[in-house]
CSV table of C-alpha atoms in Angstrom, one decimal:
chain,number,residue,atom,x,y,z
A,1,MET,CA,-187.4,-246.0,-59.8
A,2,ARG,CA,-184.8,-245.4,-62.5
A,3,ASP,CA,-185.4,-241.6,-62.2
A,4,THR,CA,-184.7,-241.9,-58.6
A,5,LEU,CA,-181.8,-243.2,-58.4
A,6,LEU,CA,-180.4,-240.5,-61.7
A,7,ILE,CA,-181.4,-237.9,-59.7
A,8,ALA,CA,-179.7,-239.4,-56.6
A,9,LEU,CA,-176.9,-239.8,-58.7
A,10,PHE,CA,-176.5,-236.7,-60.2
A,11,ALA,CA,-177.0,-234.6,-56.8
A,12,PHE,CA,-174.4,-237.0,-54.9
A,13,LEU,CA,-171.7,-235.9,-57.7
A,14,GLY,CA,-172.7,-232.0,-57.7
A,15,ALA,CA,-171.8,-232.5,-54.1
A,16,VAL,CA,-168.9,-234.4,-53.6
A,17,GLY,CA,-167.4,-231.4,-56.1
A,18,ALA,CA,-168.8,-228.9,-53.8
A,19,GLY,CA,-167.3,-231.0,-51.0
A,20,LEU,CA,-163.7,-231.7,-52.7
A,21,LEU,CA,-163.5,-227.5,-53.1
A,22,GLY,CA,-164.4,-227.0,-49.0
A,23,ALA,CA,-161.9,-230.0,-47.8
A,24,VAL,CA,-159.4,-228.0,-50.0
A,25,VAL,CA,-160.2,-224.6,-48.6
A,26,LEU,CA,-160.8,-225.5,-45.1
A,27,ARG,CA,-156.8,-227.4,-45.5
A,28,LEU,CA,-155.7,-223.9,-46.6
A,29,LEU,CA,-156.8,-221.8,-43.8
A,30,ARG,CA,-157.4,-224.6,-41.3
A,31,HIS,CA,-154.6,-221.9,-38.9
A,32,ARG,CA,-157.0,-219.5,-39.2
A,33,SER,CA,-160.0,-218.4,-36.7
A,34,VAL,CA,-162.7,-220.7,-35.5
A,35,THR,CA,-164.8,-218.1,-37.7
A,36,VAL,CA,-163.5,-218.8,-40.3
A,37,SER,CA,-163.9,-222.4,-40.3
A,38,LEU,CA,-167.4,-222.6,-39.2
A,39,THR,CA,-168.3,-219.9,-42.7
A,40,VAL,CA,-166.3,-222.3,-44.7
A,41,VAL,CA,-168.3,-225.5,-43.5
A,42,ALA,CA,-171.5,-223.4,-44.2
A,43,ALA,CA,-170.6,-222.2,-47.3
A,44,VAL,CA,-170.0,-226.0,-48.4
A,45,THR,CA,-173.3,-227.0,-46.8
A,46,VAL,CA,-174.9,-224.6,-49.1
A,47,THR,CA,-172.8,-224.9,-52.2
A,48,ALA,CA,-173.1,-229.1,-52.0
A,49,MET,CA,-176.9,-228.4,-52.1
A,50,LEU,CA,-176.8,-225.9,-54.9
A,51,ALA,CA,-174.5,-227.8,-56.9
A,52,GLY,CA,-176.8,-231.3,-56.8
A,53,THR,CA,-179.6,-228.6,-57.8
A,54,LEU,CA,-178.3,-226.8,-60.8
A,55,ALA,CA,-176.6,-231.1,-61.9
A,56,VAL,CA,-180.4,-232.5,-61.4
A,57,ALA,CA,-181.8,-229.5,-63.3
A,58,ARG,CA,-179.5,-230.2,-65.9
A,59,ALA,CA,-180.0,-233.7,-66.4
A,60,MET,CA,-184.2,-232.9,-66.2
A,61,PHE,CA,-184.4,-230.0,-68.3
A,62,LEU,CA,-186.5,-227.8,-65.7
A,63,SER,CA,-187.7,-224.8,-66.8
A,64,PRO,CA,-185.2,-221.4,-66.8
A,65,HIS,CA,-188.4,-219.9,-64.1
A,66,ASP,CA,-188.3,-223.2,-62.4
A,67,LEU,CA,-184.5,-223.2,-62.0
A,68,THR,CA,-185.1,-219.4,-61.1
A,69,VAL,CA,-186.9,-220.3,-57.9
A,70,VAL,CA,-184.7,-223.1,-56.7
A,71,THR,CA,-181.7,-220.9,-57.0
A,72,THR,CA,-183.5,-218.1,-55.2
A,73,VAL,CA,-183.9,-219.9,-52.2
A,74,VAL,CA,-180.5,-222.0,-52.1
A,75,ALA,CA,-179.7,-218.3,-52.1
A,76,MET,CA,-181.4,-217.2,-49.5
A,77,ALA,CA,-180.6,-220.5,-47.4
A,78,ALA,CA,-176.7,-219.5,-47.7
A,79,VAL,CA,-177.6,-215.7,-46.4
A,80,VAL,CA,-178.9,-217.3,-43.2
A,81,SER,CA,-176.6,-219.7,-43.1
A,82,LEU,CA,-173.1,-217.9,-43.6
A,83,ALA,CA,-175.0,-215.5,-41.1
A,84,THR,CA,-175.4,-218.3,-38.2
A,85,ALA,CA,-172.0,-219.6,-39.2
A,86,LEU,CA,-170.5,-216.2,-38.9
A,87,LEU,CA,-172.9,-215.4,-34.9
A,88,LEU,CA,-171.7,-218.8,-33.5
A,89,GLY,CA,-168.1,-218.3,-34.9
A,90,ARG,CA,-167.6,-214.7,-32.9
A,91,TRP,CA,-169.1,-216.2,-29.9
A,92,VAL,CA,-167.0,-219.0,-29.8
A,93,VAL,CA,-164.0,-217.1,-30.4
A,94,ALA,CA,-164.9,-214.1,-27.9
A,95,ARG,CA,-165.6,-217.4,-25.0
A,96,SER,CA,-162.2,-218.6,-26.5
A,97,ARG,CA,-160.2,-215.1,-25.9
A,98,GLU,CA,-161.9,-214.8,-22.4
A,99,LEU,CA,-160.7,-218.3,-21.0
A,100,THR,CA,-157.2,-217.3,-22.5
A,101,LEU,CA,-156.9,-214.5,-20.6
A,102,ALA,CA,-158.7,-216.4,-17.2
A,103,ALA,CA,-155.8,-219.1,-17.7
A,104,ARG,CA,-153.2,-216.6,-18.4
A,105,SER,CA,-153.3,-214.8,-14.9
A,106,PHE,CA,-153.4,-218.3,-13.3
A,107,GLY,CA,-149.9,-218.6,-15.0
A,108,GLU,CA,-148.0,-215.6,-14.2
A,109,GLY,CA,-148.9,-216.6,-10.4
A,110,GLY,CA,-152.5,-215.9,-10.1
A,111,ALA,CA,-155.7,-217.8,-9.5
A,112,PHE,CA,-157.7,-219.2,-11.9
A,113,SER,CA,-161.6,-217.8,-12.1
A,114,ALA,CA,-163.1,-219.2,-15.2
A,115,PRO,CA,-164.9,-216.5,-17.5
A,116,GLU,CA,-168.8,-215.5,-16.6
A,117,GLY,CA,-171.6,-217.0,-18.9
A,118,ALA,CA,-172.3,-219.6,-21.2
A,119,SER,CA,-170.0,-221.6,-23.4
A,120,THR,CA,-169.4,-224.8,-25.4
A,121,ALA,CA,-169.3,-228.4,-23.6
A,122,GLU,CA,-165.9,-228.8,-24.8
A,123,LEU,CA,-164.7,-224.8,-23.3
A,124,GLU,CA,-166.7,-225.8,-20.0
A,125,GLU,CA,-164.8,-229.0,-20.0
A,126,LEU,CA,-161.7,-226.9,-20.3
A,127,SER,CA,-162.1,-224.6,-17.6
A,128,ARG,CA,-162.9,-227.1,-15.0
A,129,GLU,CA,-159.7,-228.6,-15.9
A,130,LEU,CA,-157.5,-225.4,-15.2
A,131,ALA,CA,-159.4,-224.8,-12.1
A,132,VAL,CA,-158.3,-228.2,-11.3
A,133,THR,CA,-154.8,-227.1,-12.1
A,134,SER,CA,-154.9,-223.6,-11.0
A,135,ASP,CA,-155.7,-225.3,-7.4
A,136,ARG,CA,-152.8,-227.5,-7.9
A,137,LEU,CA,-150.1,-225.4,-8.8
A,138,ALA,CA,-151.1,-223.1,-6.2
A,139,ALA,CA,-151.2,-225.6,-3.6
A,140,SER,CA,-147.2,-226.6,-5.3
A,141,ARG,CA,-146.4,-222.9,-4.7
A,142,GLU,CA,-147.3,-223.0,-1.0
A,143,ARG,CA,-145.7,-226.0,-0.5
A,144,GLU,CA,-142.5,-224.8,-2.3
A,145,ARG,CA,-142.7,-221.5,0.0
A,146,ALA,CA,-142.8,-223.8,3.1
A,147,LEU,CA,-139.9,-225.6,1.8
A,148,GLU,CA,-137.8,-222.8,1.1
A,149,THR,CA,-138.9,-221.5,4.3
A,150,SER,CA,-137.9,-224.7,5.9
A,151,ARG,CA,-134.6,-224.5,4.3
A,152,ARG,CA,-134.0,-220.9,5.2
A,153,GLU,CA,-134.6,-222.4,9.0
A,154,LEU,CA,-132.7,-225.4,9.1
A,155,VAL,CA,-129.2,-223.4,7.8
A,156,ALA,CA,-129.9,-220.9,10.4
A,157,TRP,CA,-130.0,-223.2,13.2
A,158,ILE,CA,-127.5,-225.4,11.5
A,159,SER,CA,-125.1,-222.4,11.3
A,160,HIS,CA,-125.3,-222.1,15.2
A,161,ASP,CA,-125.1,-225.3,16.2
A,162,LEU,CA,-122.3,-226.3,13.9
A,163,ARG,CA,-121.0,-222.6,15.2
A,164,THR,CA,-120.5,-222.9,19.2
A,165,PRO,CA,-119.0,-226.8,19.6
A,166,LEU,CA,-116.0,-225.7,17.3
A,167,ALA,CA,-115.6,-222.5,19.0
A,168,GLY,CA,-115.3,-224.5,21.9
A,169,LEU,CA,-113.4,-226.9,20.4
A,170,ARG,CA,-110.9,-223.8,19.2
A,171,ALA,CA,-110.8,-223.1,23.0
A,172,MET,CA,-109.9,-225.8,24.7
A,173,SER,CA,-107.2,-227.5,21.4
A,174,GLU,CA,-106.0,-223.8,22.1
A,175,ALA,CA,-105.8,-224.2,26.2
A,176,LEU,CA,-104.0,-227.2,25.9
A,177,GLU,CA,-102.0,-226.3,23.5
A,178,ASP,CA,-100.8,-223.0,26.0
A,179,GLY,CA,-100.5,-225.7,28.3
A,180,VAL,CA,-102.9,-223.6,31.1
A,181,VAL,CA,-105.3,-226.3,31.4
A,182,GLN,CA,-105.4,-227.9,34.7
A,183,ASP,CA,-107.1,-231.2,34.6
A,184,PRO,CA,-106.7,-232.2,30.8
A,185,GLU,CA,-108.6,-235.4,31.4
A,186,ARG,CA,-111.6,-233.5,31.8
A,187,TYR,CA,-111.1,-231.3,28.4
A,188,PHE,CA,-110.5,-234.7,26.4
A,189,ARG,CA,-113.7,-236.0,27.4
A,190,GLN,CA,-115.2,-232.9,26.9
A,191,ILE,CA,-113.7,-233.0,23.6
A,192,ARG,CA,-115.3,-236.1,22.7
A,193,THR,CA,-118.5,-235.4,23.4
A,194,GLU,CA,-118.4,-232.4,21.1
A,195,VAL,CA,-116.5,-234.3,18.0
A,196,GLU,CA,-119.4,-237.1,19.0
A,197,ARG,CA,-122.1,-234.6,18.3
A,198,LEU,CA,-120.6,-232.5,15.6
A,199,ASN,CA,-120.5,-236.3,14.5
A,200,SER,CA,-124.4,-237.1,14.9
A,201,MET,CA,-125.6,-233.6,13.3
A,202,VAL,CA,-123.8,-234.5,10.2
A,203,GLY,CA,-124.9,-238.1,9.8
A,204,ASP,CA,-128.8,-236.6,10.7
A,205,LEU,CA,-127.8,-234.1,7.8
A,206,PHE,CA,-126.0,-236.8,5.7
A,207,GLU,CA,-129.3,-239.0,6.1
A,208,LEU,CA,-131.6,-235.8,5.4
A,209,SER,CA,-130.3,-235.3,1.9
A,210,ARG,CA,-130.5,-238.7,1.0
A,211,ILE,CA,-134.2,-238.5,1.9
A,212,HIS,CA,-134.7,-235.2,0.3
A,213,ALA,CA,-133.1,-236.9,-3.0
A,214,GLY,CA,-135.3,-239.5,-2.8
A,215,ALA,CA,-132.3,-242.2,-2.5
A,216,LEU,CA,-132.6,-243.5,0.3
A,217,ALA,CA,-133.0,-247.3,-0.2
A,218,LEU,CA,-134.6,-250.1,1.8
A,219,THR,CA,-134.3,-253.7,2.3
A,220,PRO,CA,-137.6,-254.5,3.9
A,221,THR,CA,-138.2,-257.9,5.7
A,222,ARG,CA,-140.0,-259.8,7.7
A,223,MET,CA,-139.7,-259.1,11.2
A,224,SER,CA,-142.1,-258.8,14.4
A,225,VAL,CA,-142.7,-255.2,15.8
A,226,TYR,CA,-142.1,-256.7,19.5
A,227,ASP,CA,-138.7,-257.2,18.5
A,228,LEU,CA,-138.4,-254.6,16.4
A,229,VAL,CA,-139.6,-252.2,19.5
A,230,GLY,CA,-137.6,-254.3,22.3
A,231,GLU,CA,-134.3,-253.2,20.2
A,232,ALA,CA,-135.4,-249.7,20.2
A,233,LEU,CA,-136.1,-249.8,23.5
A,234,ALA,CA,-132.9,-251.4,25.4
A,235,GLY,CA,-131.4,-248.7,23.5
A,236,ALA,CA,-132.3,-246.2,25.1
A,237,ASP,CA,-132.7,-247.1,28.3
A,238,PRO,CA,-129.2,-245.6,29.3
A,239,LEU,CA,-130.6,-242.0,28.5
A,240,ALA,CA,-133.6,-242.4,30.2
A,241,ARG,CA,-131.9,-244.1,33.5
A,242,GLU,CA,-129.3,-240.9,33.1
A,243,HIS,CA,-132.6,-238.3,32.4
A,244,GLY,CA,-134.6,-240.3,35.7
A,245,VAL,CA,-137.0,-241.1,32.8
A,246,HIS,CA,-139.6,-244.6,33.3
A,247,LEU,CA,-139.5,-246.3,29.7
A,248,VAL,CA,-143.0,-248.6,29.3
A,249,GLY,CA,-143.1,-251.1,26.5
A,250,GLY,CA,-145.7,-253.8,28.3
A,251,ARG,CA,-148.9,-253.0,24.9
A,252,VAL,CA,-146.8,-254.5,22.3
A,253,GLU,CA,-148.5,-257.0,19.6
A,254,PRO,CA,-146.4,-259.5,17.9
A,255,VAL,CA,-147.4,-258.1,14.4
A,256,PRO,CA,-145.7,-259.1,11.8
A,257,VAL,CA,-144.4,-256.3,9.3
A,258,GLU,CA,-142.0,-255.5,6.1
A,259,VAL,CA,-139.8,-253.0,6.8
A,260,ASP,CA,-136.1,-251.7,7.2
A,261,GLY,CA,-135.0,-253.1,10.3
A,262,LYS,CA,-132.2,-250.1,10.3
A,263,GLU,CA,-134.0,-247.2,9.3
A,264,MET,CA,-137.0,-248.6,11.3
A,265,THR,CA,-135.0,-249.0,14.2
A,266,ARG,CA,-134.3,-245.2,13.9
A,267,VAL,CA,-137.6,-244.2,13.4
A,268,LEU,CA,-138.4,-245.4,16.6
A,269,ALA,CA,-134.7,-243.8,18.3
A,270,ASN,CA,-135.5,-240.5,17.3
A,271,LEU,CA,-139.1,-240.8,18.8
A,272,LEU,CA,-137.5,-241.8,22.4
A,273,VAL,CA,-135.1,-239.8,22.4
A,274,ASN,CA,-137.1,-236.9,21.7
A,275,ALA,CA,-139.9,-237.8,24.3
A,276,ILE,CA,-136.7,-238.7,27.4
A,277,ARG,CA,-135.2,-235.4,26.7
A,278,ARG,CA,-138.7,-233.6,26.8
A,279,THR,CA,-140.0,-235.8,29.8
A,280,PRO,CA,-139.1,-234.4,33.5
A,281,ALA,CA,-137.0,-236.5,35.6
A,282,ASP,CA,-139.4,-239.5,37.6
A,283,GLY,CA,-141.9,-239.3,34.5
A,284,THR,CA,-142.8,-242.0,32.0
A,285,VAL,CA,-142.9,-243.0,27.8
A,286,ALA,CA,-145.1,-245.3,26.7
A,287,VAL,CA,-144.7,-247.7,23.9
A,288,ALA,CA,-147.5,-249.1,22.2
A,289,ALA,CA,-147.5,-251.4,18.4
A,290,GLU,CA,-151.0,-252.2,18.0
A,291,ARG,CA,-153.1,-253.7,14.9
A,292,HIS,CA,-155.8,-251.9,12.8
A,293,GLU,CA,-157.1,-253.4,9.9
A,294,ASP,CA,-154.4,-253.5,7.6
A,295,CYS,CA,-151.8,-251.3,9.3
A,296,VAL,CA,-150.1,-251.2,12.6
A,297,VAL,CA,-150.2,-248.5,14.5
A,298,LEU,CA,-146.2,-247.7,16.6
A,299,SER,CA,-146.6,-244.8,19.2
A,300,VAL,CA,-144.5,-243.4,22.0
A,301,THR,CA,-146.1,-241.2,25.0
A,302,ASP,CA,-144.2,-238.6,26.5
A,303,GLY,CA,-144.8,-236.4,29.2
A,304,CYS,CA,-143.8,-233.1,28.0
A,305,GLY,CA,-147.1,-231.4,28.8
A,306,GLY,CA,-148.0,-230.8,25.4
A,307,ILE,CA,-147.3,-228.7,22.6
A,308,PRO,CA,-149.7,-225.8,21.4
A,309,GLU,CA,-151.5,-226.7,18.8
A,310,GLU,CA,-150.5,-224.1,16.1
A,311,ASP,CA,-147.3,-225.6,16.4
A,312,LEU,CA,-148.6,-229.3,16.0
A,313,PRO,CA,-148.7,-229.1,12.1
A,314,ARG,CA,-144.9,-228.1,12.1
A,315,VAL,CA,-143.6,-231.0,14.4
A,316,PHE,CA,-142.4,-232.8,11.2
A,317,ASP,CA,-140.8,-229.9,10.0
A,318,THR,CA,-137.5,-229.8,8.9
A,319,GLY,CA,-135.8,-227.3,11.8
A,320,TRP,CA,-138.7,-227.5,14.1
A,321,ARG,CA,-137.5,-227.5,17.7
A,322,GLY,CA,-140.3,-226.9,19.5
A,323,SER,CA,-138.1,-224.0,21.7
A,324,PRO,CA,-137.0,-220.1,20.3
A,325,ALA,CA,-133.9,-221.2,22.4
A,326,ARG,CA,-131.0,-221.6,20.3
A,327,THR,CA,-129.6,-224.2,22.9
A,328,PRO,CA,-127.2,-227.4,22.2
A,329,PRO,CA,-130.0,-230.1,24.3
A,330,ALA,CA,-132.4,-228.4,21.5
A,331,GLY,CA,-130.7,-230.7,19.0
A,332,ALA,CA,-130.6,-229.5,15.6
A,333,GLY,CA,-134.5,-230.2,14.7
A,334,LEU,CA,-134.0,-233.3,12.5
A,335,GLY,CA,-134.8,-236.0,14.0
A,336,LEU,CA,-138.6,-236.0,13.4
A,337,ALA,CA,-137.9,-234.6,10.1
A,338,ILE,CA,-136.0,-237.9,9.3
A,339,VAL,CA,-138.8,-239.7,11.3
A,340,ARG,CA,-141.5,-239.3,8.5
A,341,GLY,CA,-139.4,-239.0,5.7
A,342,ILE,CA,-138.0,-242.7,6.8
A,343,VAL,CA,-141.9,-243.8,7.3
A,344,GLU,CA,-143.4,-242.0,4.4
A,345,ALA,CA,-140.5,-244.0,2.1
A,346,HIS,CA,-142.4,-247.4,3.9
A,347,ALA,CA,-145.7,-246.5,2.4
A,348,GLY,CA,-146.6,-245.0,5.9
A,349,HIS,CA,-147.9,-242.2,8.1
A,350,ALA,CA,-146.3,-240.0,11.0
A,351,GLY,CA,-148.6,-237.8,13.1
A,352,VAL,CA,-148.5,-236.6,16.8
A,353,ARG,CA,-151.7,-235.4,18.9
A,354,ASN,CA,-152.0,-234.4,22.6
A,355,VAL,CA,-152.8,-236.6,25.4
A,356,THR,CA,-153.4,-235.9,28.8
A,357,GLY,CA,-150.2,-234.7,29.9
A,358,GLY,CA,-147.8,-235.0,27.3
A,359,CYS,CA,-148.5,-235.7,23.7
A,360,ARG,CA,-148.7,-239.3,21.9
A,361,PHE,CA,-145.9,-239.8,18.4
A,362,GLU,CA,-148.1,-242.1,16.0
A,363,VAL,CA,-146.2,-244.4,12.9
A,364,THR,CA,-148.4,-245.7,10.9
A,365,LEU,CA,-147.1,-248.7,8.8
A,366,PRO,CA,-148.3,-251.0,6.2
A,367,ALA,CA,-149.5,-254.5,7.7
A,368,ALA,CA,-147.6,-257.2,6.6
A,369,ALA,CA,-149.6,-259.7,4.5
A,370,THR,CA,-150.7,-262.7,5.9
A,371,PRO,CA,-149.1,-266.0,4.8
A,372,VAL,CA,-151.7,-268.4,2.8
């Protein structure tokens, strides 16, 4: 037993010496290739074995022949170990370089494609993460392009919409100044109408800029959607009478919600104004509010005749009008974009779908928790 412990002690001391030397070498070469590191590890393993063997041989007074045999066996093991380490290192380095080139391609604007062939588990995991990152980056680029296109369209629409009333205001003011107007009161009324329209457009732009900047401050309060819809219907009733459109709000459940009353009233007002203007005379605009499990669905259904299927995904985009005509009745194309921004700020969702004779705009909001 005592001899076995001595052999273990001498072998351990020899291996520790080789291990410490290997640790120093690894630290000095830590910035080199993984091939070098693997070779050093293999060399340390064989050197530790040889050092332990030599220490035990010296302590046990082995014959020179036996020591030569042991040393030869260890040397052959060293050759095989070093060759294996070199092959493994070169393979790992080659796979890493392929992965680097693939990652560089999607970083420069392309799509990531994982290198073919087998690889280590760590490199495979890295490839999967890079693929996921590539997909997210592609989606982000697509959103950025869509947003940039939307901005350009908005600038074009707003420039036209601002220029038209301003030109009219200038012409009317010059006519009044020159005293060539036979009915000044009519001009004053028209000027007031144009100023109110400009004020509304500027207000929409300001609201949309707050939404995009994330500066929309909400003050949620608990209220019933019945009161919310009733207030919106009362505000839209004069416009509906002017256009000869019937407002219907019979299917409204008194479901509680926690929303900013002012902002949500604006959402419903924008939807109602849009529906009334798109619905022909003697048509109907229906408002409903229903509870679906843990959410509340507010809907406004008009009689516009429907929206082309290819345009449905763009309805809530900034600047979308549903008509190529740049005429004042088309508006600035900001109302539905504001609707989506306010609803999403309430952790809700705004959508639209075609129904018989028109389309149905839906606003989904989280239902207020029932008091215990």
